[in-house]
Amino acid sequence: MKQIGYLLLFNFLLCGICKADNYPLQKGSGAIKLDYQFTKFSNVFDNDGELKPIPEIRFSSFNINGKFGVTDKVTAHLALPAYIKASNSENKDFTAQSVSGIGDISLGMSYAFDKQNKIQPVISVFQNLATGKNNESGLNTGYGDFANSIYFDLFYEYNPHLLLNGNIGYQSHKKYFRNDFLGNIYINYSEKGKYQFSLFMRGKLPFGQEVSNNENITNYGLYKNAEGYFRYGALAEVAIRKQMSVNLSFENYIKGQFIGSSPIYTIGLHFLFDKSNNSDEK
């Protein structure tokens, strides 16, 4: 797990030029994202970051994410994993089974500080509502935990097309899960109203009491205690009509702990309700 710590530290050090999705909206503006995400894996990283074979596990989810500008400085967030399905394949040690349902709903609020020399600092807090299922089968739809988290973002607008931004965060769990440090890095190139391309890195580092391989690899799935990872990805988003776009993203793991090693694919629709654009038309 030390390798993940070094990689995630590198991630944090670069976060002055990185992005998360907490960029503030103008008062009265909003955004809604609808996406479908899928992954499957038959190998899992153990406590030492080594890959171990397991019966194939499949995860898919339909997610609704929204945010709304309450004021020019305060933005409200809602993350709703509306439907998640997890299933595993059958072998001599496991019977095939599946679990489905809603994931962990999250509510949040962001506050944007005054911009200084093209740098926009933002602080955000989020509260999970423990609506997901989590049990010993390993086929989970969420942590099922009233976790709360805090993030600090920096956004740097290098020019009208290039935005460098990201965050570091801390997540506190209420149940037996280990707490987490998190970090994200995004480099975005866009033509407003036409397209956006992004490269990104994500990191998650659990800390606290160590968890053994025997405790966590048996009946392995997602949303497990002591999950950790460092992964990279790319996103392409293209406008298909005014204030509506389609996006496709890909992520894969560089290193992990107690998490499956497999690409993650996401496709979605993004709706933007931009008050400034509406004002320009009047």
CSV table of C-alpha atoms in Angstrom, one decimal:
chain,number,residue,atom,x,y,z
A,1,MET,CA,0.0,0.0,0.0
A,2,LYS,CA,3.0,2.3,0.3
A,3,GLN,CA,3.2,2.7,-3.4
A,4,ILE,CA,-0.4,4.1,-3.5
A,5,GLY,CA,0.6,6.5,-0.7
A,6,TYR,CA,3.5,7.8,-2.8
A,7,LEU,CA,1.4,8.2,-5.9
A,8,LEU,CA,-1.4,9.9,-4.1
A,9,LEU,CA,1.1,12.3,-2.5
A,10,PHE,CA,2.3,13.2,-6.0
A,11,ASN,CA,-1.4,13.7,-6.9
A,12,PHE,CA,-1.9,16.1,-4.0
A,13,LEU,CA,1.3,18.1,-4.9
A,14,LEU,CA,-0.1,18.7,-8.4
A,15,CYS,CA,-3.5,19.7,-7.2
A,16,GLY,CA,-2.7,23.4,-7.7
A,17,ILE,CA,-3.3,22.7,-11.4
A,18,CYS,CA,-6.2,20.3,-11.2
A,19,LYS,CA,-10.1,20.0,-11.2
A,20,ALA,CA,-13.1,18.5,-9.5
A,21,ASP,CA,-16.7,19.1,-10.3
A,22,ASN,CA,-17.2,21.8,-7.7
A,23,TYR,CA,-16.8,24.8,-10.0
A,24,PRO,CA,-19.3,27.5,-8.8
A,25,LEU,CA,-22.4,28.5,-10.9
A,26,GLN,CA,-24.0,31.9,-11.2
A,27,LYS,CA,-27.1,32.6,-9.2
A,28,GLY,CA,-30.1,30.9,-10.9
A,29,SER,CA,-28.0,28.7,-13.2
A,30,GLY,CA,-28.0,24.9,-13.0
A,31,ALA,CA,-26.5,21.7,-14.4
A,32,ILE,CA,-27.9,18.1,-14.6
A,33,LYS,CA,-25.8,15.1,-15.6
A,34,LEU,CA,-27.4,11.7,-16.5
A,35,ASP,CA,-24.9,8.9,-17.0
A,36,TYR,CA,-24.6,5.1,-17.2
A,37,GLN,CA,-21.4,3.5,-15.8
A,38,PHE,CA,-20.2,-0.1,-16.2
A,39,THR,CA,-17.2,-2.1,-15.0
A,40,LYS,CA,-16.4,-5.8,-14.6
A,41,PHE,CA,-13.3,-7.5,-13.1
A,42,SER,CA,-11.9,-10.9,-12.2
A,43,ASN,CA,-8.8,-9.7,-10.4
A,44,VAL,CA,-8.5,-7.6,-7.2
A,45,PHE,CA,-5.7,-5.7,-5.6
A,46,ASP,CA,-4.9,-7.1,-2.2
A,47,ASN,CA,-3.4,-5.2,0.8
A,48,ASP,CA,0.0,-5.2,-0.8
A,49,GLY,CA,-1.2,-3.9,-4.2
A,50,GLU,CA,-0.8,-7.4,-5.8
A,51,LEU,CA,-3.4,-8.8,-8.1
A,52,LYS,CA,-5.4,-11.8,-6.9
A,53,PRO,CA,-7.9,-13.8,-9.1
A,54,ILE,CA,-11.6,-13.9,-8.0
A,55,PRO,CA,-14.9,-14.9,-9.6
A,56,GLU,CA,-15.9,-12.2,-12.1
A,57,ILE,CA,-18.0,-9.4,-10.7
A,58,ARG,CA,-20.0,-6.9,-12.7
A,59,PHE,CA,-21.2,-3.5,-11.7
A,60,SER,CA,-23.5,-1.1,-13.5
A,61,SER,CA,-25.2,2.1,-12.4
A,62,PHE,CA,-27.5,4.9,-13.6
A,63,ASN,CA,-26.7,8.2,-11.9
A,64,ILE,CA,-28.3,11.6,-11.7
A,65,ASN,CA,-26.1,14.5,-10.6
A,66,GLY,CA,-27.2,18.1,-10.3
A,67,LYS,CA,-26.1,21.4,-9.0
A,68,PHE,CA,-27.7,24.9,-8.7
A,69,GLY,CA,-26.4,28.3,-8.1
A,70,VAL,CA,-28.0,29.6,-4.9
A,71,THR,CA,-26.0,32.8,-5.1
A,72,ASP,CA,-23.0,33.8,-7.2
A,73,LYS,CA,-20.8,32.3,-4.4
A,74,VAL,CA,-22.9,29.4,-3.1
A,75,THR,CA,-23.7,26.3,-5.2
A,76,ALA,CA,-25.9,23.4,-4.0
A,77,HIS,CA,-25.1,19.8,-5.1
A,78,LEU,CA,-27.1,16.5,-5.4
A,79,ALA,CA,-25.7,13.1,-6.3
A,80,LEU,CA,-28.3,10.4,-6.8
A,81,PRO,CA,-27.1,6.9,-7.8
A,82,ALA,CA,-30.7,6.0,-8.9
A,83,TYR,CA,-30.1,2.4,-9.7
A,84,ILE,CA,-27.0,0.1,-9.1
A,85,LYS,CA,-26.7,-3.5,-10.0
A,86,ALA,CA,-23.9,-5.8,-8.8
A,87,SER,CA,-23.6,-9.5,-9.7
A,88,ASN,CA,-21.0,-12.2,-9.6
A,89,SER,CA,-20.3,-15.4,-11.7
A,90,GLU,CA,-20.6,-18.9,-10.3
A,91,ASN,CA,-17.7,-21.2,-9.6
A,92,LYS,CA,-17.0,-24.1,-7.2
A,93,ASP,CA,-16.7,-21.6,-4.2
A,94,PHE,CA,-19.4,-19.1,-5.1
A,95,THR,CA,-23.0,-19.3,-6.3
A,96,ALA,CA,-24.2,-16.7,-8.8
A,97,GLN,CA,-26.2,-13.9,-7.2
A,98,SER,CA,-27.0,-10.2,-7.8
A,99,VAL,CA,-28.0,-7.2,-5.7
A,100,SER,CA,-29.7,-4.1,-7.0
A,101,GLY,CA,-31.2,-0.8,-5.7
A,102,ILE,CA,-30.4,2.8,-5.0
A,103,GLY,CA,-26.9,3.9,-4.1
A,104,ASP,CA,-25.7,6.4,-1.5
A,105,ILE,CA,-27.4,9.7,-2.0
A,106,SER,CA,-25.2,12.7,-1.3
A,107,LEU,CA,-26.1,16.3,-0.6
A,108,GLY,CA,-23.5,19.1,-0.7
A,109,MET,CA,-22.7,22.8,-0.7
A,110,SER,CA,-19.8,24.7,-2.2
A,111,TYR,CA,-18.6,28.2,-1.4
A,112,ALA,CA,-16.5,30.2,-3.9
A,113,PHE,CA,-13.9,32.6,-2.5
A,114,ASP,CA,-13.0,35.8,-4.4
A,115,LYS,CA,-10.9,35.0,-7.5
A,116,GLN,CA,-7.2,36.1,-7.3
A,117,ASN,CA,-5.1,36.3,-10.5
A,118,LYS,CA,-7.2,33.8,-12.4
A,119,ILE,CA,-7.2,31.4,-9.5
A,120,GLN,CA,-10.6,30.4,-8.0
A,121,PRO,CA,-10.5,28.8,-4.6
A,122,VAL,CA,-13.6,26.7,-3.6
A,123,ILE,CA,-14.5,24.8,-0.4
A,124,SER,CA,-17.2,22.1,-0.4
A,125,VAL,CA,-18.9,19.9,2.2
A,126,PHE,CA,-20.9,16.8,1.4
A,127,GLN,CA,-23.2,14.5,3.5
A,128,ASN,CA,-24.0,10.9,2.5
A,129,LEU,CA,-27.5,9.7,3.4
A,130,ALA,CA,-26.6,6.0,3.9
A,131,THR,CA,-29.2,4.8,1.3
A,132,GLY,CA,-27.0,2.1,-0.3
A,133,LYS,CA,-26.8,-1.5,0.7
A,134,ASN,CA,-23.7,-3.0,2.2
A,135,ASN,CA,-23.3,-6.5,3.5
A,136,GLU,CA,-20.9,-9.4,3.8
A,137,SER,CA,-21.8,-10.8,0.3
A,138,GLY,CA,-19.5,-8.1,-1.3
A,139,LEU,CA,-22.3,-7.3,-3.8
A,140,ASN,CA,-23.1,-3.8,-2.6
A,141,THR,CA,-24.8,-0.7,-4.0
A,142,GLY,CA,-23.0,1.7,-1.6
A,143,TYR,CA,-21.4,2.1,1.8
A,144,GLY,CA,-24.7,2.4,3.6
A,145,ASP,CA,-23.0,4.9,5.8
A,146,PHE,CA,-23.6,8.5,6.9
A,147,ALA,CA,-20.2,9.6,5.8
A,148,ASN,CA,-19.3,13.3,5.4
A,149,SER,CA,-16.5,14.9,3.5
A,150,ILE,CA,-14.8,18.2,2.9
A,151,TYR,CA,-12.9,19.3,-0.3
A,152,PHE,CA,-10.7,22.2,-1.2
A,153,ASP,CA,-10.5,23.1,-4.9
A,154,LEU,CA,-8.3,25.4,-6.9
A,155,PHE,CA,-9.3,26.4,-10.5
A,156,TYR,CA,-6.8,28.2,-12.7
A,157,GLU,CA,-8.0,29.6,-16.0
A,158,TYR,CA,-4.9,29.6,-18.1
A,159,ASN,CA,-6.7,31.1,-21.1
A,160,PRO,CA,-10.3,31.0,-22.4
A,161,HIS,CA,-9.9,27.4,-23.6
A,162,LEU,CA,-7.6,25.8,-21.0
A,163,LEU,CA,-8.7,25.2,-17.4
A,164,LEU,CA,-6.4,23.5,-14.9
A,165,ASN,CA,-8.1,22.6,-11.7
A,166,GLY,CA,-8.6,20.0,-8.9
A,167,ASN,CA,-9.0,19.2,-5.3
A,168,ILE,CA,-7.9,17.4,-2.1
A,169,GLY,CA,-10.4,16.1,0.3
A,170,TYR,CA,-11.1,14.1,3.5
A,171,GLN,CA,-13.9,11.7,4.0
A,172,SER,CA,-15.0,10.6,7.5
A,173,HIS,CA,-17.1,7.4,7.9
A,174,LYS,CA,-19.5,6.7,10.8
A,175,LYS,CA,-19.4,2.9,10.6
A,176,TYR,CA,-16.4,0.6,10.7
A,177,PHE,CA,-14.9,1.8,7.4
A,178,ARG,CA,-11.5,3.5,7.5
A,179,ASN,CA,-11.5,7.2,6.7
A,180,ASP,CA,-10.0,8.4,3.4
A,181,PHE,CA,-7.9,11.1,1.9
A,182,LEU,CA,-8.9,11.9,-1.7
A,183,GLY,CA,-7.4,13.9,-4.6
A,184,ASN,CA,-8.4,14.7,-8.2
A,185,ILE,CA,-6.5,16.3,-11.0
A,186,TYR,CA,-8.1,17.5,-14.2
A,187,ILE,CA,-6.8,19.3,-17.3
A,188,ASN,CA,-9.6,20.6,-19.5
A,189,TYR,CA,-9.5,22.0,-23.0
A,190,SER,CA,-12.8,23.3,-24.3
A,191,GLU,CA,-14.5,25.5,-26.9
A,192,LYS,CA,-17.6,26.9,-25.2
A,193,GLY,CA,-20.8,25.5,-26.5
A,194,LYS,CA,-19.0,23.0,-28.8
A,195,TYR,CA,-16.8,20.5,-27.1
A,196,GLN,CA,-14.6,19.7,-24.1
A,197,PHE,CA,-11.7,17.2,-23.7
A,198,SER,CA,-10.2,16.3,-20.3
A,199,LEU,CA,-7.4,14.2,-18.9
A,200,PHE,CA,-7.5,13.3,-15.2
A,201,MET,CA,-6.1,11.4,-12.3
A,202,ARG,CA,-7.9,10.3,-9.2
A,203,GLY,CA,-6.6,9.0,-5.9
A,204,LYS,CA,-8.0,7.6,-2.7
A,205,LEU,CA,-5.9,6.7,0.3
A,206,PRO,CA,-7.5,5.0,3.4
A,207,PHE,CA,-5.8,5.4,6.7
A,208,GLY,CA,-6.2,4.0,10.2
A,209,GLN,CA,-6.1,0.4,11.5
A,210,GLU,CA,-4.8,-2.1,8.8
A,211,VAL,CA,-7.3,-4.6,7.3
A,212,SER,CA,-6.1,-8.1,6.5
A,213,ASN,CA,-6.4,-9.8,3.1
A,214,ASN,CA,-8.4,-12.6,4.6
A,215,GLU,CA,-10.9,-10.2,6.1
A,216,ASN,CA,-11.5,-8.2,2.9
A,217,ILE,CA,-10.8,-10.4,-0.2
A,218,THR,CA,-13.4,-13.0,0.7
A,219,ASN,CA,-16.7,-12.3,-1.2
A,220,TYR,CA,-15.0,-9.3,-2.7
A,221,GLY,CA,-16.9,-6.4,-4.3
A,222,LEU,CA,-17.0,-2.7,-4.4
A,223,TYR,CA,-17.7,-0.3,-1.5
A,224,LYS,CA,-15.4,-2.4,0.8
A,225,ASN,CA,-13.5,-1.3,3.9
A,226,ALA,CA,-10.1,0.2,3.2
A,227,GLU,CA,-10.5,0.6,-0.6
A,228,GLY,CA,-7.6,2.6,-2.1
A,229,TYR,CA,-6.6,3.4,-5.6
A,230,PHE,CA,-4.7,5.6,-8.0
A,231,ARG,CA,-6.2,5.8,-11.5
A,232,TYR,CA,-6.1,7.8,-14.7
A,233,GLY,CA,-8.7,8.6,-17.3
A,234,ALA,CA,-10.0,10.7,-20.2
A,235,LEU,CA,-13.3,12.4,-21.1
A,236,ALA,CA,-14.7,13.7,-24.3
A,237,GLU,CA,-17.9,15.9,-24.4
A,238,VAL,CA,-19.5,17.2,-27.5
A,239,ALA,CA,-22.5,19.5,-27.8
A,240,ILE,CA,-25.5,18.0,-29.7
A,241,ARG,CA,-27.7,21.1,-29.3
A,242,LYS,CA,-27.7,24.3,-27.3
A,243,GLN,CA,-26.9,23.7,-23.6
A,244,MET,CA,-27.0,19.9,-24.1
A,245,SER,CA,-24.1,17.6,-24.7
A,246,VAL,CA,-23.1,13.9,-24.8
A,247,ASN,CA,-20.0,12.7,-23.0
A,248,LEU,CA,-17.9,9.5,-22.9
A,249,SER,CA,-15.2,8.7,-20.4
A,250,PHE,CA,-12.7,5.9,-19.6
A,251,GLU,CA,-10.8,5.2,-16.4
A,252,ASN,CA,-8.3,2.6,-15.4
A,253,TYR,CA,-6.2,1.7,-12.4
A,254,ILE,CA,-2.5,2.2,-11.9
A,255,LYS,CA,-2.4,0.8,-8.4
A,256,GLY,CA,-5.0,-0.2,-5.8
A,257,GLN,CA,-5.9,-1.9,-2.6
A,258,PHE,CA,-9.0,-4.1,-2.0
A,259,ILE,CA,-10.5,-2.9,-5.3
A,260,GLY,CA,-11.0,-4.6,-8.7
A,261,SER,CA,-8.6,-4.0,-11.5
A,262,SER,CA,-10.6,-3.2,-14.6
A,263,PRO,CA,-11.5,-0.2,-16.8
A,264,ILE,CA,-14.5,1.9,-15.9
A,265,TYR,CA,-16.7,3.1,-18.8
A,266,THR,CA,-19.2,6.0,-18.6
A,267,ILE,CA,-21.6,7.5,-21.1
A,268,GLY,CA,-24.0,10.3,-20.3
A,269,LEU,CA,-26.0,13.4,-21.2
A,270,HIS,CA,-25.2,16.9,-19.7
A,271,PHE,CA,-27.8,19.6,-19.5
A,272,LEU,CA,-26.7,23.2,-18.7
A,273,PHE,CA,-29.2,25.9,-17.6
A,274,ASP,CA,-27.0,28.9,-18.0
A,275,LYS,CA,-28.6,32.2,-16.8
A,276,SER,CA,-25.9,34.3,-18.5
A,277,ASN,CA,-26.7,32.8,-21.9
A,278,ASN,CA,-30.4,33.4,-21.3
A,279,SER,CA,-29.7,37.0,-20.4
A,280,ASP,CA,-27.7,37.5,-23.6
A,281,GLU,CA,-30.6,36.4,-25.7
A,282,LYS,CA,-33.0,39.0,-24.2
